Short mmCIF file of C-alpha atoms in Angstrom, two decimals:
data_model
loop_
_atom_site.label_atom_id
_atom_site.label_comp_id
_atom_site.label_asym_id
_atom_site.label_seq_id
_atom_site.Cartn_x
_atom_site.Cartn_y
_atom_site.Cartn_z
CA UNK K 1 9.05 -33.43 -5.01
CA UNK K 2 9.93 -30.11 -6.63
CA UNK K 3 9.86 -27.18 -4.17
CA UNK K 4 7.18 -24.53 -4.61
CA UNK K 5 9.77 -21.74 -4.27
CA UNK K 6 13.49 -22.04 -4.92
CA UNK K 7 15.88 -19.13 -4.47
CA UNK K 8 19.32 -19.81 -5.94
CA UNK K 9 22.41 -17.63 -5.43
CA UNK K 10 20.33 -14.45 -5.23
CA UNK K 11 22.29 -11.20 -5.07
CA UNK K 12 20.64 -7.75 -4.92
CA UNK K 13 22.61 -4.54 -5.20
CA UNK K 14 22.12 -0.79 -5.13
CA UNK K 15 24.38 1.24 -7.45
CA UNK K 16 25.96 4.15 -5.53
CA UNK K 17 27.92 6.41 -7.89
CA UNK K 18 30.99 4.50 -9.01
CA UNK K 19 30.42 1.71 -6.51
CA UNK K 20 27.56 -0.60 -5.43
CA UNK K 21 26.07 -1.67 -2.12
CA UNK K 22 25.25 -5.38 -2.04
CA UNK K 23 22.15 -5.81 0.15
CA UNK K 24 21.75 -9.55 -0.49
CA UNK K 25 24.80 -11.70 -1.20
CA UNK K 26 24.24 -15.00 -2.99
CA UNK K 27 21.57 -16.55 -0.77
CA UNK K 28 19.85 -19.87 -1.53
CA UNK K 29 16.91 -21.64 0.12
CA UNK K 30 13.69 -23.39 -0.89
CA UNK K 31 10.13 -23.74 0.40
CA UNK K 32 7.86 -26.73 -0.07
CA UNK K 33 4.08 -26.71 -0.46
CA UNK K 34 2.41 -26.10 2.91
CA UNK K 35 5.73 -25.25 4.63
CA UNK K 36 6.32 -22.15 6.73
CA UNK K 37 9.88 -20.84 6.56
CA UNK K 38 10.77 -18.15 9.08
CA UNK K 39 13.37 -15.62 7.92
CA UNK K 40 14.96 -13.99 10.96
CA UNK K 41 17.44 -11.15 11.25
CA UNK K 42 17.92 -7.58 12.37
CA UNK K 43 17.05 -4.52 10.27
CA UNK K 44 19.26 -4.31 7.19
CA UNK K 45 20.02 -8.04 7.11
CA UNK K 46 18.40 -8.43 3.68
CA UNK K 47 15.38 -10.48 4.75
CA UNK K 48 12.67 -8.10 3.48
CA UNK K 49 14.65 -7.26 0.34
CA UNK K 50 14.65 -10.95 -0.63
CA UNK K 51 10.86 -11.13 -0.22
CA UNK K 52 10.32 -7.96 -2.25
CA UNK K 53 12.42 -9.49 -5.03
CA UNK K 54 10.11 -12.52 -5.09
CA UNK K 55 7.06 -10.27 -5.44
CA UNK K 56 8.69 -8.02 -8.06
CA UNK K 57 8.50 -5.07 -5.68
CA UNK K 58 12.14 -4.07 -5.33
CA UNK K 59 12.85 -0.31 -5.07
CA UNK K 60 13.57 1.33 -8.43
CA UNK K 61 17.23 1.84 -7.56
CA UNK K 62 17.74 -1.85 -6.67
CA UNK K 63 18.67 -4.54 -9.15
CA UNK K 64 19.09 -8.31 -9.13
CA UNK K 65 22.78 -8.79 -9.83
CA UNK K 66 22.68 -12.58 -10.13
CA UNK K 67 20.72 -15.68 -9.27
CA UNK K 68 17.23 -17.03 -9.90
CA UNK K 69 13.83 -16.90 -8.18
CA UNK K 70 11.81 -19.95 -9.18
CA UNK K 71 8.09 -20.33 -8.42
CA UNK K 72 6.42 -23.60 -9.42
CA UNK K 73 9.44 -24.35 -11.61
CA UNK K 74 9.46 -21.03 -13.51
CA UNK K 75 12.10 -18.32 -13.08
CA UNK K 76 10.45 -15.07 -12.02
CA UNK K 77 13.52 -13.05 -13.02
CA UNK K 78 13.21 -13.93 -16.72
CA UNK K 79 9.41 -14.23 -16.78
CA UNK K 80 7.47 -11.77 -18.97
CA UNK K 81 6.16 -8.82 -16.88
CA UNK K 82 2.49 -9.46 -17.75
CA UNK K 83 2.64 -13.08 -16.62
CA UNK K 84 4.43 -12.10 -13.43
CA UNK K 85 1.76 -9.48 -12.63
CA UNK K 86 -0.87 -12.20 -13.01
CA UNK K 87 0.97 -14.39 -10.49
CA UNK K 88 1.26 -11.64 -7.87
CA UNK K 89 -2.06 -11.46 -6.10
CA UNK K 90 -3.44 -14.69 -7.51
CA UNK K 91 -0.80 -17.31 -6.69
CA UNK K 92 1.59 -15.18 -4.62
CA UNK K 93 0.52 -12.60 -2.04
CA UNK K 94 2.16 -10.46 0.65
CA UNK K 95 1.09 -9.07 4.04
CA UNK K 96 3.04 -5.95 4.99
CA UNK K 97 4.16 -4.69 8.40
CA UNK K 98 2.03 -1.54 8.66
CA UNK K 99 -1.61 -2.10 7.63
CA UNK K 100 -2.55 1.55 8.16
CA UNK K 101 -0.03 2.70 5.54
CA UNK K 102 -0.73 -0.26 3.23
CA UNK K 103 -4.48 0.38 3.06
CA UNK K 104 -5.98 3.33 1.20
CA UNK K 105 -7.54 5.67 3.82
CA UNK K 106 -10.27 6.97 1.48
CA UNK K 107 -11.58 3.61 0.22
CA UNK K 108 -13.99 1.38 2.12
CA UNK K 109 -12.85 -2.04 3.27
CA UNK K 110 -15.04 -3.92 0.77
CA UNK K 111 -13.43 -2.12 -2.17
CA UNK K 112 -9.92 -2.91 -0.95
CA UNK K 113 -10.50 -6.56 -0.08
CA UNK K 114 -12.28 -7.13 -3.39
CA UNK K 115 -9.62 -5.48 -5.57
CA UNK K 116 -7.71 -8.67 -6.40
CA UNK K 117 -10.99 -10.43 -7.22
CA UNK K 118 -11.87 -7.67 -9.69
CA UNK K 119 -8.42 -7.87 -11.32
CA UNK K 120 -7.95 -11.64 -11.46
CA UNK K 121 -11.51 -13.01 -11.89
CA UNK K 122 -14.61 -12.30 -13.94
CA UNK K 123 -16.95 -12.30 -10.94
CA UNK K 124 -19.83 -9.82 -10.80
CA UNK K 125 -20.32 -7.28 -8.00
CA UNK K 126 -22.72 -9.50 -6.01
CA UNK K 127 -20.32 -12.46 -6.15
CA UNK K 128 -17.36 -10.27 -5.18
CA UNK K 129 -19.31 -8.91 -2.21
CA UNK K 130 -20.07 -12.47 -1.11
CA UNK K 131 -16.42 -13.48 -1.41
CA UNK K 132 -15.28 -10.37 0.52
CA UNK K 133 -17.68 -11.14 3.39
CA UNK K 134 -16.42 -14.73 3.38
CA UNK K 135 -12.76 -13.60 3.43
CA UNK K 136 -13.37 -11.26 6.38
CA UNK K 137 -15.24 -13.99 8.23
CA UNK K 138 -12.48 -16.55 7.63
CA UNK K 139 -9.88 -14.35 9.33
CA UNK K 140 -12.05 -14.14 12.46
CA UNK K 141 -13.46 -10.62 12.13
CA UNK K 142 -16.84 -9.95 13.77
CA UNK K 143 -19.72 -8.56 11.68
CA UNK K 144 -17.96 -8.90 8.29
CA UNK K 145 -21.02 -7.49 6.52
CA UNK K 146 -20.83 -4.30 8.59
CA UNK K 147 -17.05 -4.04 8.14
CA UNK K 148 -17.48 -3.80 4.37
CA UNK K 149 -18.75 -0.23 4.74
CA UNK K 150 -16.04 0.92 7.16
CA UNK K 151 -12.91 2.96 6.45
CA UNK K 152 -9.46 1.91 7.78
CA UNK K 153 -9.28 4.71 10.39
CA UNK K 154 -12.42 3.33 12.05
CA UNK K 155 -10.73 0.02 12.94
CA UNK K 156 -8.06 -1.14 15.39
CA UNK K 157 -4.54 -2.20 14.40
CA UNK K 158 -5.33 -5.87 15.01
CA UNK K 159 -8.47 -5.72 12.87
CA UNK K 160 -6.57 -3.98 10.08
CA UNK K 161 -3.89 -6.66 10.12
CA UNK K 162 -6.57 -9.34 9.82
CA UNK K 163 -8.03 -7.42 6.88
CA UNK K 164 -4.60 -7.40 5.23
CA UNK K 165 -4.46 -11.18 5.67
CA UNK K 166 -7.98 -11.40 4.22
CA UNK K 167 -6.88 -9.38 1.18
CA UNK K 168 -3.84 -11.60 0.67
CA UNK K 169 -5.86 -14.81 0.99
CA UNK K 170 -8.87 -13.73 -1.11
CA UNK K 171 -7.69 -15.82 -4.08
CA UNK K 172 -6.18 -18.63 -1.97
CA UNK K 173 -2.56 -18.14 -3.15
CA UNK K 174 -0.06 -20.98 -3.03
CA UNK K 175 2.53 -18.68 -1.40
CA UNK K 176 1.94 -16.07 1.30
CA UNK K 177 4.75 -13.73 2.37
CA UNK K 178 4.29 -12.04 5.76
CA UNK K 179 6.75 -9.20 6.42
CA UNK K 180 6.90 -8.42 10.17
CA UNK K 181 3.09 -8.82 10.46
CA UNK K 182 3.01 -8.69 14.28
CA UNK K 183 5.39 -5.79 14.97
CA UNK K 184 2.87 -2.96 15.35
CA UNK K 185 0.28 -4.75 17.54
CA UNK K 186 -0.02 -5.68 21.23
CA UNK K 187 1.07 -9.08 22.54
CA UNK K 188 -2.44 -10.56 22.90
CA UNK K 189 -3.41 -9.58 19.37
CA UNK K 190 0.01 -10.77 18.17
CA UNK K 191 -0.73 -14.25 19.52
CA UNK K 192 -4.12 -14.28 17.75
CA UNK K 193 -2.55 -13.21 14.44
CA UNK K 194 0.10 -15.95 14.73
CA UNK K 195 -2.68 -18.48 15.34
CA UNK K 196 -4.36 -17.16 12.19
CA UNK K 197 -1.28 -17.97 10.09
CA UNK K 198 -1.15 -21.50 11.55
CA UNK K 199 -4.86 -21.96 10.71
CA UNK K 200 -4.29 -20.80 7.12
CA UNK K 201 -1.47 -23.29 6.70
CA UNK K 202 -3.55 -26.19 8.05
CA UNK K 203 -6.75 -25.37 6.14
CA UNK K 204 -5.29 -24.30 2.79
CA UNK K 205 -1.86 -26.00 2.73
CA UNK K 206 -0.40 -22.56 2.01
CA UNK K 207 3.38 -22.16 1.87
CA UNK K 208 4.65 -19.11 3.75
CA UNK K 209 7.70 -16.94 4.21
CA UNK K 210 7.36 -15.35 7.64
CA UNK K 211 9.81 -12.48 8.10
CA UNK K 212 10.57 -11.24 11.61
CA UNK K 213 13.27 -10.19 14.07
CA UNK K 214 11.40 -11.96 16.90
CA UNK K 215 12.50 -15.57 17.54
CA UNK K 216 9.70 -15.98 20.09
CA UNK K 217 7.03 -15.15 17.52
CA UNK K 218 8.50 -17.33 14.80
CA UNK K 219 8.79 -20.33 17.14
CA UNK K 220 4.98 -20.60 17.12
CA UNK K 221 4.56 -20.91 13.36
CA UNK K 222 7.72 -21.88 11.45
CA UNK K 223 8.70 -25.38 10.30
CA UNK K 224 12.19 -24.17 9.41
CA UNK K 225 14.27 -21.05 10.10
CA UNK K 226 16.65 -19.06 7.93
CA UNK K 227 18.85 -16.64 9.90
CA UNK K 228 20.17 -13.70 7.87
CA UNK K 229 23.01 -11.35 8.76
CA UNK K 230 24.52 -8.61 6.55
CA UNK K 231 22.92 -9.97 3.39
CA UNK K 232 23.99 -13.59 3.87
CA UNK K 233 22.44 -16.70 5.42
CA UNK K 234 24.17 -17.24 8.74
CA UNK K 235 22.29 -20.39 9.73
CA UNK K 236 19.38 -22.62 8.77
CA UNK K 237 17.48 -25.37 10.54
CA UNK K 238 14.57 -26.19 12.82
CA UNK K 239 13.77 -23.93 15.76
CA UNK K 240 15.27 -26.56 18.08
CA UNK K 241 18.50 -26.61 16.05
CA UNK K 242 18.76 -22.81 16.04
CA UNK K 243 18.03 -22.67 19.76
CA UNK K 244 20.41 -25.39 20.93
CA UNK K 245 22.95 -26.22 18.21
CA UNK K 246 23.59 -23.08 16.15
CA UNK K 247 27.26 -22.78 15.21
CA UNK K 248 27.24 -19.24 13.85
CA UNK K 249 28.23 -16.53 16.39
CA UNK K 250 25.53 -14.12 15.12
CA UNK K 251 22.82 -16.78 15.53
CA UNK K 252 23.95 -17.55 19.07
CA UNK K 253 23.83 -13.82 19.87
CA UNK K 254 20.30 -13.63 18.43
CA UNK K 255 19.20 -16.56 20.61
CA UNK K 256 20.71 -15.02 23.74
#
């Protein structure tokens, strides 16, 4: 069966005067429908940059030097911008690390959760409100009706992260990218958020890229791990393989 996502020989560089800095160096991996792939590595390893490339969100000074990014058999690199914008939010969505900076502080929660529905569907206001309440309820938030009228600063970090997941899942995308989604929250809430990702996978058969530096967190959700170091893939395999049989020195250091 054809993979949902296939990254082939992807290289991303930043021009610096007469030279270039290569942030990602010819990486390749694929993700099947309903599979969670954990991408692990320290800051600067290239893991987030690869995800941003998939979503078409690379910084303006970054460029894809080579390779392809295929989603459902189509290359995102050569796809027309309008078609790619339609994919992002409807079939591909991303949850970022810091919900407080990702959400607009002056807009109510209902407006922000319903934004993708307004862009990608022809639903009326009443139907959008119903779908927003449903999305907030599905991610385990109490009193979703009341939350619609709240502003981000009125809610806790854990609640905001659930809202970000609700926004990403509003249109039931085939691919969900989570970039360090548990970094800024306490350990109890972290566990609950990880359980939420597992639930989404089981209920919606959603494929996920789960980016983190925390092997403990990723062990709870990932079917497969990709270990990145200095822009390259150092190792790949199941959590058990990475834990007990990794051959790469960097991977062994990460495990220790």
